[in-house]
mmCIF file of C-alpha atoms and ligand atoms in Angstrom:
data_model
loop_
_atom_site.group_PDB
_atom_site.id
_atom_site.type_symbol
_atom_site.label_atom_id
_atom_site.label_comp_id
_atom_site.label_asym_id
_atom_site.label_seq_id
_atom_site.Cartn_x
_atom_site.Cartn_y
_atom_site.Cartn_z
ATOM 1 C CA MET A 1 -40.731 46.115 -4.074
ATOM 2 C CA LEU A 2 -44.193 46.405 -5.601
ATOM 3 C CA ILE A 3 -45.462 44.097 -8.360
ATOM 4 C CA CYS A 4 -48.734 43.900 -10.265
ATOM 5 C CA ARG A 5 -50.099 40.393 -10.842
ATOM 6 C CA ILE A 6 -53.194 39.035 -12.586
ATOM 7 C CA TYR A 7 -54.613 35.855 -11.023
ATOM 8 C CA GLY A 8 -57.555 35.513 -13.411
ATOM 9 C CA ALA A 9 -60.436 37.516 -14.891
ATOM 10 C CA GLU A 10 -61.002 40.779 -12.951
ATOM 11 C CA ASP A 11 -58.465 39.682 -10.328
ATOM 12 C CA LEU A 12 -55.513 42.074 -10.392
ATOM 13 C CA ARG A 13 -53.426 42.333 -7.213
ATOM 14 C CA LEU A 14 -50.586 44.516 -6.029
ATOM 15 C CA GLU A 15 -48.068 42.621 -3.947
ATOM 16 C CA GLU A 16 -44.785 43.199 -2.131
ATOM 17 C CA VAL A 17 -41.939 40.841 -3.041
ATOM 18 C CA PRO A 18 -38.144 40.964 -2.508
ATOM 19 C CA GLN A 19 -36.066 42.752 -5.151
ATOM 20 C CA PRO A 20 -34.650 40.250 -7.706
ATOM 21 C CA GLU A 21 -30.963 39.227 -7.893
ATOM 22 C CA ILE A 22 -28.966 39.504 -11.115
ATOM 23 C CA GLY A 23 -26.421 37.158 -12.648
ATOM 24 C CA ALA A 24 -23.771 37.413 -15.375
ATOM 25 C CA GLY A 25 -24.922 39.233 -18.520
ATOM 26 C CA GLN A 26 -28.033 40.505 -16.742
ATOM 27 C CA VAL A 27 -29.304 43.970 -15.962
ATOM 28 C CA LEU A 28 -31.501 45.141 -13.073
ATOM 29 C CA LEU A 29 -33.957 47.719 -14.380
ATOM 30 C CA LYS A 30 -36.141 50.201 -12.579
ATOM 31 C CA LEU A 31 -39.522 50.649 -14.287
ATOM 32 C CA GLY A 32 -39.715 53.934 -16.186
ATOM 33 C CA ALA A 33 -43.044 53.718 -17.988
ATOM 34 C CA GLY A 34 -45.116 50.775 -19.151
ATOM 35 C CA GLY A 35 -48.022 51.019 -21.573
ATOM 36 C CA ILE A 36 -51.158 48.964 -20.931
ATOM 37 C CA CYS A 37 -51.772 47.042 -24.141
ATOM 38 C CA GLY A 38 -54.934 45.424 -25.503
ATOM 39 C CA SER A 39 -53.521 42.008 -24.564
ATOM 40 C CA ASP A 40 -52.882 43.125 -20.947
ATOM 41 C CA LEU A 41 -56.520 44.287 -20.838
ATOM 42 C CA HIS A 42 -57.719 40.938 -22.192
ATOM 43 C CA TYR A 43 -55.806 39.069 -19.465
ATOM 44 C CA PHE A 44 -57.360 41.424 -16.916
ATOM 45 C CA GLN A 45 -60.929 41.268 -18.247
ATOM 46 C CA HIS A 46 -61.142 37.623 -19.362
ATOM 47 C CA GLY A 47 -58.114 35.879 -17.846
ATOM 48 C CA ARG A 48 -56.998 35.027 -21.366
ATOM 49 C CA VAL A 49 -55.984 36.357 -24.791
ATOM 50 C CA GLY A 50 -57.393 34.046 -27.447
ATOM 51 C CA SER A 51 -55.851 30.640 -26.762
ATOM 52 C CA PHE A 52 -53.354 32.007 -24.195
ATOM 53 C CA VAL A 53 -55.008 31.287 -20.840
ATOM 54 C CA ILE A 54 -53.657 32.364 -17.424
ATOM 55 C CA ARG A 55 -52.717 29.143 -15.588
ATOM 56 C CA GLU A 56 -50.578 30.763 -12.864
ATOM 57 C CA PRO A 57 -50.379 34.389 -11.597
ATOM 58 C CA LEU A 58 -49.058 36.548 -14.433
ATOM 59 C CA ILE A 59 -47.233 39.870 -14.213
ATOM 60 C CA PRO A 60 -48.435 41.700 -17.324
ATOM 61 C CA GLY A 61 -46.541 44.408 -19.227
ATOM 62 C CA HIS A 62 -44.402 44.334 -22.357
ATOM 63 C CA GLU A 63 -44.385 47.965 -23.587
ATOM 64 C CA VAL A 64 -41.754 49.262 -21.212
ATOM 65 C CA SER A 65 -38.848 51.595 -20.741
ATOM 66 C CA GLY A 66 -36.608 51.823 -17.694
ATOM 67 C CA THR A 67 -33.432 52.986 -16.058
ATOM 68 C CA VAL A 68 -30.475 50.700 -15.372
ATOM 69 C CA ALA A 69 -30.191 50.213 -11.592
ATOM 70 C CA LYS A 70 -27.370 47.666 -11.596
ATOM 71 C CA THR A 71 -25.431 45.535 -14.089
ATOM 72 C CA GLY A 72 -24.194 41.977 -13.667
ATOM 73 C CA PRO A 73 -20.670 40.735 -14.511
ATOM 74 C CA GLY A 74 -19.769 40.929 -18.213
ATOM 75 C CA VAL A 75 -22.445 43.480 -19.203
ATOM 76 C CA THR A 76 -21.061 45.971 -21.746
ATOM 77 C CA ARG A 77 -24.083 47.344 -23.615
ATOM 78 C CA VAL A 78 -25.453 49.467 -20.771
ATOM 79 C CA LYS A 79 -24.252 51.008 -17.522
ATOM 80 C CA GLU A 80 -25.867 52.163 -14.285
ATOM 81 C CA GLY A 81 -28.109 55.185 -14.826
ATOM 82 C CA ASP A 82 -28.690 54.569 -18.558
ATOM 83 C CA LYS A 83 -32.151 55.131 -19.937
ATOM 84 C CA VAL A 84 -33.234 52.094 -21.963
ATOM 85 C CA ALA A 85 -35.974 50.820 -24.215
ATOM 86 C CA ILE A 86 -36.760 47.176 -23.474
ATOM 87 C CA ASN A 87 -37.345 44.727 -26.285
ATOM 88 C CA PRO A 88 -39.926 42.249 -24.912
ATOM 89 C CA SER A 89 -39.259 39.736 -27.674
ATOM 90 C CA HIS A 90 -36.755 36.969 -26.789
ATOM 91 C CA ALA A 91 -36.388 34.787 -29.869
ATOM 92 C CA CYS A 92 -34.284 31.598 -29.703
ATOM 93 C CA GLY A 93 -32.015 32.593 -32.584
ATOM 94 C CA THR A 94 -31.649 29.047 -33.921
ATOM 95 C CA CYS A 95 -35.026 27.799 -35.218
ATOM 96 C CA LYS A 96 -36.089 27.984 -38.868
ATOM 97 C CA GLY A 97 -38.004 31.291 -38.419
ATOM 98 C CA CYS A 98 -35.058 32.921 -36.636
ATOM 99 C CA ARG A 99 -32.551 31.716 -39.213
ATOM 100 C CA ALA A 100 -34.763 33.098 -41.993
ATOM 101 C CA GLY A 101 -34.538 36.557 -40.354
ATOM 102 C CA ARG A 102 -38.161 36.388 -39.190
ATOM 103 C CA GLU A 103 -37.639 36.157 -35.436
ATOM 104 C CA ASN A 104 -41.276 37.089 -34.744
ATOM 105 C CA LEU A 105 -42.092 33.635 -36.140
ATOM 106 C CA CYS A 106 -39.704 31.933 -33.682
ATOM 107 C CA SER A 107 -41.024 28.532 -32.641
ATOM 108 C CA SER A 108 -39.566 28.941 -29.108
ATOM 109 C CA MET A 109 -40.467 32.589 -28.539
ATOM 110 C CA ARG A 110 -40.387 33.934 -24.996
ATOM 111 C CA PHE A 111 -42.413 37.155 -25.060
ATOM 112 C CA LEU A 112 -42.598 39.309 -21.923
ATOM 113 C CA GLY A 113 -45.862 39.265 -19.959
ATOM 114 C CA SER A 114 -47.383 36.409 -21.926
ATOM 115 C CA ALA A 115 -49.254 33.218 -21.034
ATOM 116 C CA SER A 116 -48.412 31.684 -24.434
ATOM 117 C CA VAL A 117 -46.088 29.199 -22.734
ATOM 118 C CA PHE A 118 -46.076 27.501 -19.309
ATOM 119 C CA PRO A 119 -44.526 28.496 -16.948
ATOM 120 C CA HIS A 120 -45.648 31.929 -18.188
ATOM 121 C CA ILE A 121 -43.163 34.619 -19.160
ATOM 122 C CA GLN A 122 -43.528 37.233 -16.432
ATOM 123 C CA GLY A 123 -43.838 40.835 -17.612
ATOM 124 C CA ALA A 124 -42.557 44.203 -16.486
ATOM 125 C CA PHE A 125 -45.335 45.831 -14.428
ATOM 126 C CA ARG A 126 -43.131 45.791 -11.324
ATOM 127 C CA GLU A 127 -40.818 48.289 -9.664
ATOM 128 C CA TYR A 128 -37.673 46.357 -10.629
ATOM 129 C CA PHE A 129 -37.107 43.544 -13.117
ATOM 130 C CA VAL A 130 -34.195 41.643 -14.656
ATOM 131 C CA MET A 131 -33.406 41.456 -18.386
ATOM 132 C CA GLY A 132 -30.541 40.070 -20.428
ATOM 133 C CA GLU A 133 -28.420 42.941 -21.766
ATOM 134 C CA ARG A 134 -29.449 42.004 -25.325
ATOM 135 C CA GLN A 135 -33.010 43.191 -24.531
ATOM 136 C CA CYS A 136 -31.855 46.645 -23.392
ATOM 137 C CA ILE A 137 -31.333 49.429 -25.917
ATOM 138 C CA PRO A 138 -29.730 52.524 -24.389
ATOM 139 C CA VAL A 139 -30.849 55.966 -25.582
ATOM 140 C CA ALA A 140 -29.802 59.575 -24.977
ATOM 141 C CA ALA A 141 -30.823 60.945 -21.576
ATOM 142 C CA GLY A 142 -33.199 63.564 -23.052
ATOM 143 C CA VAL A 143 -35.855 61.154 -24.297
ATOM 144 C CA PRO A 144 -38.851 60.963 -21.926
ATOM 145 C CA LEU A 145 -39.386 57.427 -20.549
ATOM 146 C CA GLY A 146 -43.103 57.648 -21.401
ATOM 147 C CA GLU A 147 -42.353 58.228 -25.084
ATOM 148 C CA LEU A 148 -39.706 55.508 -25.105
ATOM 149 C CA ALA A 149 -42.313 53.013 -23.892
ATOM 150 C CA PHE A 150 -44.020 53.433 -27.287
ATOM 151 C CA ALA A 151 -41.136 51.553 -28.927
ATOM 152 C CA GLU A 152 -42.991 48.220 -28.761
ATOM 153 C CA PRO A 153 -46.373 49.263 -30.228
ATOM 154 C CA LEU A 154 -44.607 51.430 -32.821
ATOM 155 C CA SER A 155 -42.605 48.338 -33.861
ATOM 156 C CA VAL A 156 -45.862 46.466 -34.395
ATOM 157 C CA ALA A 157 -47.031 49.279 -36.696
ATOM 158 C CA LEU A 158 -43.712 49.399 -38.558
ATOM 159 C CA HIS A 159 -43.784 45.637 -39.097
ATOM 160 C CA SER A 160 -47.341 45.766 -40.450
ATOM 161 C CA VAL A 161 -46.302 48.497 -42.881
ATOM 162 C CA ASN A 162 -43.347 46.313 -43.885
ATOM 163 C CA ARG A 163 -45.816 43.512 -44.612
ATOM 164 C CA ALA A 164 -47.890 45.958 -46.695
ATOM 165 C CA GLY A 165 -45.018 46.420 -49.166
ATOM 166 C CA ASN A 166 -44.246 49.654 -50.951
ATOM 167 C CA LEU A 167 -46.488 52.473 -49.698
ATOM 168 C CA LEU A 168 -44.793 55.322 -51.538
ATOM 169 C CA GLY A 169 -47.475 57.420 -53.227
ATOM 170 C CA ARG A 170 -50.202 54.921 -52.317
ATOM 171 C CA SER A 171 -53.617 55.464 -50.866
ATOM 172 C CA VAL A 172 -54.066 53.563 -47.598
ATOM 173 C CA LEU A 173 -57.046 52.567 -45.455
ATOM 174 C CA VAL A 174 -56.574 51.845 -41.741
ATOM 175 C CA THR A 175 -59.566 50.278 -39.958
ATOM 176 C CA GLY A 176 -59.414 50.910 -36.197
ATOM 177 C CA ALA A 177 -57.963 54.056 -34.614
ATOM 178 C CA GLY A 178 -56.738 52.867 -31.222
ATOM 179 C CA THR A 179 -53.066 53.120 -30.313
ATOM 180 C CA ILE A 180 -51.935 50.607 -32.953
ATOM 181 C CA GLY A 181 -54.226 52.131 -35.599
ATOM 182 C CA CYS A 182 -52.859 55.621 -34.926
ATOM 183 C CA LEU A 183 -49.266 54.344 -34.870
ATOM 184 C CA THR A 184 -50.021 52.614 -38.180
ATOM 185 C CA VAL A 185 -51.036 56.016 -39.585
ATOM 186 C CA ILE A 186 -47.675 57.407 -38.406
ATOM 187 C CA ALA A 187 -45.777 54.417 -39.856
ATOM 188 C CA ALA A 188 -47.635 54.595 -43.192
ATOM 189 C CA ARG A 189 -46.816 58.293 -43.474
ATOM 190 C CA LEU A 190 -43.173 57.546 -42.705
ATOM 191 C CA ALA A 191 -43.254 54.959 -45.522
ATOM 192 C CA GLY A 192 -44.482 57.577 -48.005
ATOM 193 C CA ALA A 193 -48.233 56.965 -48.193
ATOM 194 C CA ALA A 194 -49.897 59.767 -50.166
ATOM 195 C CA ARG A 195 -53.357 59.516 -48.626
ATOM 196 C CA ILE A 196 -54.423 57.857 -45.388
ATOM 197 C CA VAL A 197 -58.055 57.147 -44.577
ATOM 198 C CA VAL A 198 -59.105 55.832 -41.166
ATOM 199 C CA THR A 199 -62.322 54.259 -39.886
ATOM 200 C CA ASP A 200 -63.533 53.497 -36.348
ATOM 201 C CA VAL A 201 -66.858 53.246 -34.532
ATOM 202 C CA VAL A 202 -65.952 55.789 -31.818
ATOM 203 C CA ASP A 203 -65.363 59.524 -32.398
ATOM 204 C CA ARG A 204 -62.437 60.119 -30.039
ATOM 205 C CA PRO A 205 -60.059 57.613 -31.721
ATOM 206 C CA LEU A 206 -60.904 59.201 -35.098
ATOM 207 C CA ALA A 207 -59.968 62.641 -33.755
ATOM 208 C CA MET A 208 -56.664 61.114 -32.551
ATOM 209 C CA ALA A 209 -56.044 59.634 -36.004
ATOM 210 C CA ARG A 210 -56.482 63.077 -37.561
ATOM 211 C CA GLU A 211 -54.142 64.568 -34.968
ATOM 212 C CA VAL A 212 -51.366 62.132 -35.921
ATOM 213 C CA GLY A 213 -51.790 62.714 -39.635
ATOM 214 C CA ALA A 214 -54.800 60.907 -41.140
ATOM 215 C CA ASP A 215 -56.170 62.791 -44.175
ATOM 216 C CA ALA A 216 -59.755 61.661 -43.771
ATOM 217 C CA THR A 217 -61.689 59.726 -41.131
ATOM 218 C CA PHE A 218 -65.067 57.987 -41.207
ATOM 219 C CA ARG A 219 -67.432 56.413 -38.718
ATOM 220 C CA ALA A 220 -67.376 52.767 -39.838
ATOM 221 C CA ASP A 221 -70.956 52.254 -38.640
ATOM 222 C CA GLN A 222 -72.181 55.065 -40.893
ATOM 223 C CA LEU A 223 -70.487 53.933 -44.123
ATOM 224 C CA PRO A 224 -72.517 52.349 -46.942
ATOM 225 C CA LYS A 225 -72.248 48.540 -47.121
ATOM 226 C CA GLU A 226 -72.718 48.284 -50.882
ATOM 227 C CA PRO A 227 -69.190 48.055 -52.477
ATOM 228 C CA THR A 228 -69.612 50.737 -55.182
ATOM 229 C CA GLU A 229 -71.047 53.246 -52.709
ATOM 230 C CA LEU A 230 -68.379 52.356 -50.157
ATOM 231 C CA GLN A 231 -65.603 52.877 -52.715
ATOM 232 C CA GLN A 232 -67.119 56.233 -53.607
ATOM 233 C CA ALA A 233 -67.246 57.290 -49.957
ATOM 234 C CA LEU A 234 -63.678 56.274 -49.127
ATOM 235 C CA GLY A 235 -62.010 57.149 -52.434
ATOM 236 C CA GLU A 236 -59.551 54.847 -54.190
ATOM 237 C CA ILE A 237 -57.776 52.521 -51.717
ATOM 238 C CA ASP A 238 -54.650 50.633 -52.831
ATOM 239 C CA LEU A 239 -53.922 48.996 -49.520
ATOM 240 C CA ALA A 240 -55.806 48.297 -46.325
ATOM 241 C CA LEU A 241 -54.449 47.606 -42.858
ATOM 242 C CA GLU A 242 -57.122 45.909 -40.731
ATOM 243 C CA VAL A 243 -56.217 46.874 -37.168
ATOM 244 C CA ALA A 244 -59.634 46.688 -35.482
ATOM 245 C CA GLY A 245 -59.745 42.902 -35.551
ATOM 246 C CA HIS A 246 -63.448 42.992 -36.415
ATOM 247 C CA PRO A 247 -65.259 40.899 -39.051
ATOM 248 C CA ALA A 248 -67.138 43.983 -40.338
ATOM 249 C CA ALA A 249 -63.825 45.807 -40.787
ATOM 250 C CA VAL A 250 -62.420 42.899 -42.816
ATOM 251 C CA ALA A 251 -65.498 43.145 -45.059
ATOM 252 C CA THR A 252 -64.908 46.899 -45.452
ATOM 253 C CA CYS A 253 -61.268 46.302 -46.442
ATOM 254 C CA LEU A 254 -62.240 43.630 -48.933
ATOM 255 C CA ALA A 255 -64.874 45.847 -50.543
ATOM 256 C CA ALA A 256 -62.678 48.956 -50.504
ATOM 257 C CA VAL A 257 -59.347 47.876 -52.006
ATOM 258 C CA VAL A 258 -58.710 48.156 -55.738
ATOM 259 C CA ARG A 259 -58.278 45.098 -57.968
ATOM 260 C CA GLY A 260 -54.839 43.660 -57.249
ATOM 261 C CA GLY A 261 -54.781 45.446 -53.893
ATOM 262 C CA ARG A 262 -53.530 44.150 -50.580
ATOM 263 C CA ILE A 263 -55.030 43.710 -47.118
ATOM 264 C CA VAL A 264 -52.823 43.284 -44.053
ATOM 265 C CA GLN A 265 -54.504 41.664 -41.045
ATOM 266 C CA VAL A 266 -53.040 43.417 -37.992
ATOM 267 C CA GLY A 267 -55.773 43.003 -35.377
ATOM 268 C CA SER A 268 -56.636 39.654 -33.849
ATOM 269 C CA LEU A 269 -60.031 38.354 -35.017
ATOM 270 C CA PRO A 270 -62.598 36.315 -33.026
ATOM 271 C CA GLY A 271 -61.327 32.805 -32.336
ATOM 272 C CA ASP A 272 -64.341 31.110 -33.924
ATOM 273 C CA GLY A 273 -63.490 32.533 -37.352
ATOM 274 C CA ILE A 274 -65.231 34.959 -39.679
ATOM 275 C CA HIS A 275 -67.463 34.832 -42.708
ATOM 276 C CA LEU A 276 -65.428 35.993 -45.707
ATOM 277 C CA LEU A 277 -66.417 36.594 -49.336
ATOM 278 C CA ALA A 278 -63.350 34.567 -50.280
ATOM 279 C CA ASN A 279 -64.113 34.612 -54.007
ATOM 280 C CA GLN A 280 -63.382 38.345 -53.965
ATOM 281 C CA ILE A 281 -59.787 37.457 -53.075
ATOM 282 C CA MET A 282 -59.628 35.272 -56.181
ATOM 283 C CA VAL A 283 -61.488 37.289 -58.828
ATOM 284 C CA ARG A 284 -59.992 40.624 -57.824
ATOM 285 C CA GLU A 285 -56.584 39.066 -57.119
ATOM 286 C CA ILE A 286 -56.292 40.487 -53.618
ATOM 287 C CA ASP A 287 -53.269 39.704 -51.425
ATOM 288 C CA TYR A 288 -54.542 38.991 -47.912
ATOM 289 C CA VAL A 289 -51.563 38.717 -45.552
ATOM 290 C CA GLY A 290 -51.014 38.517 -41.805
ATOM 291 C CA THR A 291 -48.621 40.426 -39.583
ATOM 292 C CA PHE A 292 -47.534 39.319 -36.102
ATOM 293 C CA ARG A 293 -45.534 41.366 -33.594
ATOM 294 C CA PHE A 294 -42.171 42.562 -35.040
ATOM 295 C CA GLY A 295 -38.525 41.705 -35.545
ATOM 296 C CA VAL A 296 -35.769 44.087 -36.578
ATOM 297 C CA GLU A 297 -38.291 46.957 -36.484
ATOM 298 C CA PHE A 298 -37.831 47.343 -32.711
ATOM 299 C CA GLU A 299 -34.440 48.989 -33.099
ATOM 300 C CA TRP A 300 -35.762 51.269 -35.878
ATOM 301 C CA SER A 301 -38.619 52.233 -33.629
ATOM 302 C CA VAL A 302 -36.311 53.180 -30.730
ATOM 303 C CA ARG A 303 -34.246 55.248 -33.130
ATOM 304 C CA PHE A 304 -37.261 57.087 -34.610
ATOM 305 C CA LEU A 305 -38.500 57.909 -31.097
ATOM 306 C CA ALA A 306 -35.080 58.904 -29.769
ATOM 307 C CA GLU A 307 -34.396 61.160 -32.747
ATOM 308 C CA GLY A 308 -37.841 62.746 -32.590
ATOM 309 C CA ARG A 309 -38.711 61.621 -36.131
ATOM 310 C CA VAL A 310 -42.204 60.593 -35.073
ATOM 311 C CA ASN A 311 -44.580 62.402 -32.744
ATOM 312 C CA ILE A 312 -46.522 59.942 -30.618
ATOM 313 C CA ARG A 313 -47.234 62.410 -27.788
ATOM 314 C CA PRO A 314 -50.938 62.946 -28.601
ATOM 315 C CA LEU A 315 -51.509 59.218 -28.018
ATOM 316 C CA LEU A 316 -50.337 59.225 -24.406
ATOM 317 C CA SER A 317 -53.563 59.947 -22.530
ATOM 318 C CA GLY A 318 -52.614 59.126 -18.939
ATOM 319 C CA GLN A 319 -49.892 57.992 -16.553
ATOM 320 C CA TYR A 320 -50.565 56.346 -13.187
ATOM 321 C CA PRO A 321 -48.143 55.196 -10.497
ATOM 322 C CA LEU A 322 -47.749 51.400 -10.337
ATOM 323 C CA ARG A 323 -49.659 51.284 -7.042
ATOM 324 C CA ASP A 324 -52.748 52.611 -8.880
ATOM 325 C CA ALA A 325 -52.624 49.829 -11.484
ATOM 326 C CA LEU A 326 -56.275 48.878 -11.015
ATOM 327 C CA THR A 327 -57.456 52.456 -11.695
ATOM 328 C CA ALA A 328 -55.118 52.584 -14.707
ATOM 329 C CA PHE A 329 -56.478 49.313 -16.143
ATOM 330 C CA ARG A 330 -60.041 50.611 -15.721
ATOM 331 C CA ALA A 331 -59.130 53.900 -17.436
ATOM 332 C CA ALA A 332 -57.464 52.022 -20.304
ATOM 333 C CA THR A 333 -60.671 50.117 -21.084
ATOM 334 C CA ASP A 334 -62.623 53.329 -21.798
ATOM 335 C CA LYS A 335 -61.972 54.175 -25.466
ATOM 336 C CA THR A 336 -64.105 57.315 -25.256
ATOM 337 C CA LYS A 337 -61.528 58.807 -22.855
ATOM 338 C CA SER A 338 -58.201 57.006 -23.330
ATOM 339 C CA THR A 339 -55.765 56.042 -26.037
ATOM 340 C CA LYS A 340 -52.581 54.809 -24.329
ATOM 341 C CA VAL A 341 -52.527 54.581 -20.547
ATOM 342 C CA GLN A 342 -49.177 53.947 -18.829
ATOM 343 C CA LEU A 343 -47.996 52.821 -15.430
ATOM 344 C CA VAL A 344 -44.948 54.631 -14.125
ATOM 345 C CA GLY A 345 -42.326 53.696 -11.546
ATOM 346 C CA ALA A 346 -42.049 55.544 -8.248
HETATM 347 ZN ZN1 ZN B 401 -48.678 45.341 -26.923
HETATM 348 ZN ZN1 ZN B 402 -36.331 30.900 -32.954
#
């Protein structure tokens, strides 16, 4: 079978390996669709994501759906032929974070397609892969595998909205209109936000944001820097979700939110830190909180997608067969043409 492996920066290879064996409680899955995520692109372009450095060949891919090809002894949750969403998050279930119901903070997390630990956790950009049955969530046959593969990024957006608190009737700013930014717009709307404003430095993502429900969009590079003028341009903002992971966007959020407002840091910021007008957090009593991956939201996300309660279709800009992974990775890097690019099984 075919697998996609990253050996280091700009070194992505397609290789033939034998099909894996399964044991008790395990499921053999055939790749349905797998979204190329920002972190996969970072591994491809730089051989690393922040402090996670590739130290052995890594199979990327964690936003995946598939079809059950075979089940091992004792598996009851799924059967051969089932369409499944795959939860890439394997928490230990026993550490302090897990016991507190915050499994995304697990101290022994094994996350699919990640170099966060060594040996690395191999991902799902391969024709067939093995998962424990706990990671497989079966859905009705009618749901397209490409849409189901949005379960992971949608969970990230749902978790960030959970960290934002009550959005009902609130006015929300989202900085960054890539896949996660647009899914954040969808999640904020689902949570009852009254007005959603989005900023980005590229026009195409802003058009996408409008298509999935943003009320107003602005070119971040054309907004006034001065706080009063910025507030006038954006209108009253109760809450900001900083998805871009850019120092300038953090500054925009800080200047834009009302006194007593909240900023949720969704995007990952440069490793060497940022300059922050920290006194603004104090004098205007701003809550500045982080959000990381997701927990229980994965199952909600699968349900919302399976029941057609969210429309993510505009965000799917291309699907490529696994053997064209290199072309797909190159397409995914071009934000003027692509939102979410997926690899699909044969
Ligand atoms: Zn991702
Ligand atoms: Zn744990």
